[in-house]
Short mmCIF file of C-alpha atoms in Angstrom, two decimals:
data_model
loop_
_atom_site.label_atom_id
_atom_site.label_comp_id
_atom_site.label_asym_id
_atom_site.label_seq_id
_atom_site.Cartn_x
_atom_site.Cartn_y
_atom_site.Cartn_z
CA MET U 299 109.88 143.19 99.19
CA ALA U 300 108.11 140.53 97.17
CA SER U 301 109.83 137.75 99.17
CA SER U 302 109.12 139.39 102.46
CA SER U 303 105.49 139.96 101.52
CA SER U 304 105.23 136.40 100.67
CA LEU U 305 106.84 135.04 103.87
CA SER U 306 104.60 137.27 105.93
CA ARG U 307 101.58 136.02 104.21
CA LEU U 308 102.74 132.58 104.59
CA SER U 309 103.02 133.10 108.30
CA ASN U 310 99.79 134.65 108.60
CA LEU U 311 97.75 131.77 106.80
CA CYS U 312 99.73 129.24 108.98
CA ARG U 313 98.68 130.94 112.44
CA HIS U 314 95.03 130.41 111.26
CA PHE U 315 95.60 126.92 110.17
CA ASN U 316 93.25 124.17 111.30
CA PRO U 317 94.12 120.69 110.42
CA SER U 318 90.32 119.72 110.23
CA LYS U 319 89.86 122.29 107.41
CA SER U 320 93.35 121.36 105.47
CA SER U 321 91.14 120.99 102.27
CA ASP U 322 90.58 125.01 102.40
CA ASN U 323 94.44 125.34 102.34
CA ASN U 324 95.00 123.41 99.08
CA LYS U 325 94.95 126.53 96.71
CA GLY U 326 97.54 129.07 95.76
CA VAL U 327 100.81 130.09 96.52
CA GLY U 328 101.61 130.64 99.94
CA LEU U 329 99.19 128.16 101.45
CA ILE U 330 100.24 125.03 103.44
CA LYS U 331 98.75 121.76 101.78
CA VAL U 332 98.36 119.12 104.62
CA SER U 333 97.90 115.46 103.32
CA PRO U 334 94.49 114.02 104.59
CA GLU U 335 96.43 111.31 106.53
CA VAL U 336 98.58 113.97 108.51
CA SER U 337 95.50 116.40 108.88
CA GLU U 338 93.44 113.58 110.36
CA ALA U 339 96.25 112.68 112.70
CA LEU U 340 96.62 116.28 113.77
CA SER U 341 93.20 116.87 114.40
CA ASN U 342 92.66 113.66 116.65
CA GLY U 343 96.11 114.16 118.70
CA GLY U 344 97.68 111.20 117.03
CA PRO U 345 101.51 110.82 116.51
CA VAL U 346 103.04 112.35 113.56
CA VAL U 347 106.68 112.41 112.31
CA ALA U 348 107.93 115.36 110.05
CA LEU U 349 110.37 114.26 107.58
CA GLU U 350 112.79 116.42 105.46
CA SER U 351 113.01 116.28 101.80
CA THR U 352 116.78 117.47 100.83
CA ILE U 353 117.90 113.87 101.77
CA ILE U 354 115.70 112.63 99.04
CA SER U 355 116.84 115.49 96.34
CA HIS U 356 120.28 116.06 97.44
CA GLY U 357 121.19 113.28 99.68
CA MET U 358 121.55 110.25 97.45
CA PRO U 359 121.17 109.34 93.72
CA TYR U 360 117.99 107.96 91.97
CA PRO U 361 116.32 105.47 92.49
CA LYS U 362 117.78 104.67 95.81
CA ASN U 363 116.40 108.04 97.16
CA LEU U 364 112.89 106.92 96.23
CA GLU U 365 113.26 103.56 97.73
CA THR U 366 114.90 104.99 100.94
CA ALA U 367 112.04 107.63 101.26
CA LYS U 368 109.39 104.96 101.01
CA GLU U 369 111.06 102.59 103.42
CA VAL U 370 111.63 105.30 106.18
CA GLU U 371 108.01 106.28 105.77
CA ALA U 372 106.99 102.76 106.22
CA ILE U 373 109.01 102.31 109.39
CA VAL U 374 107.31 105.28 110.91
CA ARG U 375 103.80 103.74 110.15
CA GLY U 376 105.06 100.48 111.36
CA LYS U 377 105.44 101.88 114.81
CA GLY U 378 101.87 103.43 114.58
CA ALA U 379 102.74 107.08 113.84
CA VAL U 380 101.94 109.03 110.48
CA PRO U 381 104.74 110.32 108.32
CA ALA U 382 104.86 113.72 107.03
CA THR U 383 107.40 114.37 104.56
CA ILE U 384 107.70 118.08 103.92
CA ALA U 385 108.59 119.90 100.71
CA ILE U 386 107.48 122.81 98.37
CA LEU U 387 105.90 121.68 95.18
CA ASP U 388 104.97 124.30 92.52
CA GLY U 389 105.11 127.01 95.28
CA ILE U 390 103.07 125.39 97.65
CA PRO U 391 104.61 123.93 100.88
CA CYS U 392 103.15 120.37 101.44
CA VAL U 393 103.31 118.60 104.77
CA GLY U 394 102.77 114.80 103.89
CA LEU U 395 103.62 113.71 100.28
CA SER U 396 101.62 111.08 98.16
CA VAL U 397 103.66 108.30 96.25
CA VAL U 398 103.16 110.27 93.22
CA GLU U 399 104.75 113.65 94.89
CA LEU U 400 107.51 111.41 96.43
CA GLU U 401 108.22 110.12 93.13
CA ARG U 402 108.26 113.58 91.52
CA LEU U 403 110.60 114.95 94.18
CA ALA U 404 113.06 112.09 93.80
CA ASN U 405 113.15 112.34 90.08
CA LEU U 406 113.66 116.21 90.48
CA GLY U 407 116.83 115.43 92.52
CA THR U 408 119.05 118.51 92.70
CA GLN U 409 116.78 120.40 90.29
CA ALA U 410 114.66 120.98 93.20
CA GLN U 411 116.12 123.94 95.21
CA LYS U 412 117.63 123.17 98.57
CA THR U 413 115.43 125.29 100.71
CA ALA U 414 116.56 126.47 104.14
CA ARG U 415 114.42 129.02 106.38
CA ARG U 416 115.76 132.09 104.39
CA ASP U 417 114.72 130.35 100.91
CA ILE U 418 110.93 129.64 101.64
CA ALA U 419 109.47 132.99 100.67
CA HIS U 420 111.49 132.84 97.19
CA VAL U 421 110.52 129.47 96.45
CA VAL U 422 106.77 130.04 97.23
CA ALA U 423 106.47 133.52 95.41
CA SER U 424 108.34 131.89 92.29
CA LYS U 425 106.09 128.93 92.47
CA GLY U 426 109.23 126.83 92.71
CA ASN U 427 109.90 123.28 93.88
CA GLY U 428 111.92 123.17 97.06
CA ALA U 429 113.46 120.33 98.97
CA THR U 430 113.32 121.47 102.68
CA THR U 431 116.63 121.25 104.97
CA VAL U 432 116.32 120.87 108.65
CA SER U 433 115.55 124.43 109.35
CA ALA U 434 112.82 124.71 106.70
CA THR U 435 111.42 121.48 107.75
CA MET U 436 111.29 122.46 111.45
CA LEU U 437 109.59 125.62 110.61
CA ILE U 438 107.00 124.24 108.43
CA ALA U 439 106.38 121.42 110.89
CA SER U 440 106.16 123.83 113.95
CA MET U 441 103.47 126.11 111.90
CA VAL U 442 101.13 123.06 111.73
CA GLY U 443 101.73 121.69 115.08
CA ILE U 444 103.99 118.65 114.50
CA SER U 445 106.50 118.38 117.39
CA VAL U 446 108.60 115.67 116.39
CA PHE U 447 110.91 115.83 113.30
CA VAL U 448 113.26 112.77 112.18
CA THR U 449 116.43 113.55 110.10
CA GLY U 450 119.89 112.02 109.36
CA GLY U 451 122.30 114.68 110.76
CA ILE U 452 121.90 118.49 111.45
CA GLY U 453 124.15 121.04 110.10
CA GLY U 454 126.64 122.90 112.34
CA VAL U 455 129.74 124.97 112.44
CA HIS U 456 132.00 123.99 109.68
CA ARG U 457 135.60 123.33 110.26
CA HIS U 458 137.45 126.66 110.24
CA GLY U 459 134.05 128.38 111.02
CA GLU U 460 135.96 130.70 113.05
CA ASN U 461 137.17 132.32 109.95
CA THR U 462 134.59 131.66 107.60
CA MET U 463 131.63 132.20 109.76
CA ASP U 464 129.97 129.48 107.94
CA ILE U 465 127.21 128.28 110.48
CA SER U 466 124.33 126.37 109.43
CA SER U 467 120.81 127.91 109.98
CA ASP U 468 119.84 124.43 111.62
CA LEU U 469 121.56 125.69 114.76
CA THR U 470 119.54 129.24 115.03
CA GLU U 471 116.35 127.50 113.96
CA LEU U 472 116.89 124.81 116.93
CA GLY U 473 117.19 128.11 118.95
CA ARG U 474 113.81 129.58 118.27
CA THR U 475 111.34 126.81 116.92
CA PRO U 476 109.96 124.40 119.44
CA VAL U 477 110.40 120.96 117.44
CA ALA U 478 112.35 118.06 118.80
CA VAL U 479 114.79 116.81 116.09
CA ILE U 480 115.91 113.25 116.20
CA SER U 481 119.29 112.95 114.42
CA ALA U 482 122.63 111.07 114.40
CA GLY U 483 124.06 113.96 115.86
CA VAL U 484 126.07 116.23 113.71
CA LYS U 485 127.82 115.30 110.56
CA SER U 486 131.53 114.31 111.21
CA ILE U 487 132.59 116.67 108.26
CA LEU U 488 131.77 119.59 110.55
CA ASP U 489 133.16 121.03 113.87
CA ILE U 490 131.29 119.10 116.53
CA PRO U 491 132.64 121.02 119.67
CA ARG U 492 132.16 124.40 118.02
CA THR U 493 128.77 123.21 117.30
CA LEU U 494 127.68 122.12 120.76
CA GLU U 495 128.90 125.55 122.01
CA TYR U 496 127.04 127.36 119.62
CA LEU U 497 123.78 125.13 120.69
CA GLU U 498 124.51 126.10 124.09
CA THR U 499 124.43 129.72 123.23
CA GLN U 500 121.14 129.23 121.54
CA GLY U 501 119.77 127.98 124.81
CA VAL U 502 119.06 124.32 123.16
CA CYS U 503 118.55 121.41 124.99
CA VAL U 504 121.08 118.47 123.74
CA ALA U 505 120.23 114.98 124.46
CA ALA U 506 121.74 111.66 123.52
CA TYR U 507 119.87 108.64 123.33
CA LYS U 508 121.00 105.61 125.72
CA THR U 509 124.61 107.23 125.70
CA ASN U 510 126.58 109.90 127.80
CA GLU U 511 128.63 111.00 124.52
CA PHE U 512 127.37 113.03 121.45
CA PRO U 513 127.43 110.71 118.50
CA ALA U 514 129.11 111.89 115.21
CA PHE U 515 126.95 110.58 112.48
CA PHE U 516 129.29 107.93 110.93
CA THR U 517 130.48 106.91 114.37
CA ARG U 518 128.93 106.52 117.70
CA THR U 519 131.41 108.61 119.32
CA SER U 520 132.87 112.13 119.26
CA GLY U 521 134.56 112.62 122.50
CA CYS U 522 132.09 115.11 123.74
CA LYS U 523 129.83 114.64 126.56
CA VAL U 524 126.25 115.78 126.42
CA PRO U 525 124.37 117.65 129.31
CA CYS U 526 121.35 115.31 129.24
CA ARG U 527 121.00 111.79 128.62
CA VAL U 528 117.35 109.99 127.68
CA ASP U 529 117.09 106.21 127.64
CA THR U 530 113.49 105.39 126.56
CA ALA U 531 111.06 107.03 124.23
CA GLU U 532 108.93 107.83 127.26
CA GLU U 533 111.80 110.01 128.82
CA CYS U 534 112.11 111.75 125.65
CA ALA U 535 108.37 112.32 125.15
CA ARG U 536 108.40 113.99 128.97
CA LEU U 537 111.29 116.06 127.94
CA ILE U 538 109.49 117.50 124.84
CA ASP U 539 106.39 117.88 126.85
CA ALA U 540 108.22 119.84 129.73
CA ASN U 541 109.75 122.11 126.94
CA MET U 542 106.31 122.77 125.27
CA LYS U 543 104.31 123.44 128.56
CA LEU U 544 107.14 125.56 129.80
CA GLY U 545 106.97 127.72 126.64
CA LEU U 546 110.69 127.70 126.34
CA GLY U 547 110.42 128.43 122.48
CA THR U 548 113.53 126.57 121.61
CA GLY U 549 114.03 123.07 120.03
CA ILE U 550 115.47 119.96 121.40
CA LEU U 551 118.05 117.71 119.75
CA ILE U 552 117.97 114.08 120.45
CA ALA U 553 121.15 112.55 119.15
CA VAL U 554 120.73 108.77 118.54
CA PRO U 555 124.02 106.88 117.72
CA ILE U 556 124.33 104.98 114.74
CA PRO U 557 123.72 101.09 114.87
CA GLN U 558 126.96 99.64 116.19
CA GLU U 559 126.71 97.06 113.20
CA HIS U 560 126.74 100.05 110.54
CA GLU U 561 129.49 102.18 112.33
CA ALA U 562 132.46 103.13 110.26
CA SER U 563 136.00 103.29 111.55
CA GLY U 564 136.62 106.57 113.20
CA SER U 565 140.16 106.95 111.63
CA LEU U 566 139.16 105.90 108.17
CA ILE U 567 136.30 108.39 108.08
CA ASP U 568 138.52 111.23 109.53
CA SER U 569 141.16 110.63 106.90
CA VAL U 570 138.63 110.61 103.87
CA ILE U 571 136.95 113.75 105.47
CA GLN U 572 140.41 115.55 105.43
CA ARG U 573 140.99 114.89 101.99
CA ALA U 574 137.32 115.72 100.89
CA LEU U 575 137.82 119.10 103.00
CA LYS U 576 141.07 119.85 101.13
CA GLU U 577 139.51 119.09 97.75
CA ALA U 578 136.50 121.28 98.54
CA ARG U 579 139.08 124.07 99.64
CA ASP U 580 140.83 123.78 96.36
CA LYS U 581 137.86 124.10 94.15
CA ASN U 582 136.61 126.80 96.31
CA ILE U 583 133.18 124.96 97.06
CA THR U 584 131.44 126.82 99.96
CA GLY U 585 128.02 127.62 101.13
CA ASN U 586 125.35 125.43 101.06
CA ALA U 587 127.18 123.36 98.11
CA GLU U 588 129.74 122.41 100.65
CA THR U 589 128.17 119.69 102.54
CA PRO U 590 126.46 117.93 99.58
CA PHE U 591 130.03 117.79 97.88
CA LEU U 592 131.56 116.59 100.99
CA LEU U 593 129.12 113.76 101.66
CA ALA U 594 129.38 112.80 97.93
CA ARG U 595 133.21 112.81 98.00
CA VAL U 596 133.21 110.89 101.37
CA ASN U 597 130.94 108.24 99.89
CA GLU U 598 133.10 107.87 96.79
CA LEU U 599 136.32 107.73 98.68
CA THR U 600 134.82 104.88 101.05
CA GLY U 601 133.46 102.97 98.21
CA GLY U 602 129.80 103.58 98.98
CA ALA U 603 129.95 102.57 102.61
CA SER U 604 129.13 105.88 103.85
CA LEU U 605 125.99 106.03 101.88
CA SER U 606 125.20 102.58 103.38
CA SER U 607 125.62 104.01 106.80
CA ASN U 608 123.66 107.13 106.22
CA ILE U 609 120.74 104.81 104.86
CA ALA U 610 120.97 102.64 107.94
CA LEU U 611 121.14 105.90 110.60
CA VAL U 612 118.19 107.32 108.91
CA LYS U 613 115.98 104.34 109.41
CA ASN U 614 117.19 103.90 113.07
CA ASN U 615 116.34 107.56 113.70
CA ALA U 616 112.91 107.00 112.11
CA LEU U 617 112.41 103.95 114.36
CA VAL U 618 113.42 105.92 117.53
CA GLY U 619 111.36 109.03 116.30
CA ALA U 620 108.21 107.35 115.71
CA GLU U 621 108.52 105.69 119.15
CA ILE U 622 109.09 108.97 120.94
CA ALA U 623 105.90 110.55 118.79
CA VAL U 624 103.60 107.78 119.90
CA ALA U 625 104.80 108.13 123.80
CA LEU U 626 104.07 112.12 123.26
CA SER U 627 100.80 111.28 121.96
CA HIS U 628 100.04 109.33 124.95
CA LEU U 629 100.88 111.76 127.44
CA SER U 630 97.99 113.89 126.11
CA ASP U 631 95.45 111.07 126.24
#
């Protein structure tokens, strides 16, 4: 009952959220704290790009995580948009982190709870620290009016998901939260065809950037075609704008292939993934612990190559996402 009440309180507060009065929302559990920079941009209709925090706490080791987070924010700013990294600190959902807050999160690492939509109320009620996944970041971004969100790769239907029913909440969030997610597709440790089928069931528009084929995170191709292709940031912006104006209520997934020079060998990655999957099954690693384990093992087994690829694609997504956010802001000028 306590967690349900807390989430309801959070939702009610967010419905009345006014970016120009963000200073009024900086106190107490269940209040969203918006940084002055993000607040000003939202008030003026400027371009803002939401960024998740799980990639900082659980995606890579310290200090590489902090270095990467700062670089990604710098890329967004370099394109004329405002970065809004989202996390929960001491029970307060924060939209836009200061350098001190980024450093704190990076140092916390896996001590920060990996926070999906289902976990928000608990982390807020317990005044805990939460690193937001795709689903939680989308939800909080939507609450304050941010329409563009950049991540590495989204979750999906896990391999053998037809038996385990292990399906990421990222997919259902895309089906009910009107935020455009810019990613390098679906992590190749997952079942990509079933993930795309599930997104279709959820009514999610899946678009690929400058390609007709859905990318597979570490590689540019997956063998799966997409129903929608977009070739410029302006086309992406018009797609997002139409989705919002029609009130469809669903998110959009814009899949951006990893830069060719950072693409991993498809056969190498697949063999490594198969080995990591077997290890996860042998150790009975399941649920939200499975993806971090698999990504860590794939990185170990590739001698660090997959982490380098991961960082490269996140930076590329930030570049594209910032351009889309700027183009979207121009549509409302």
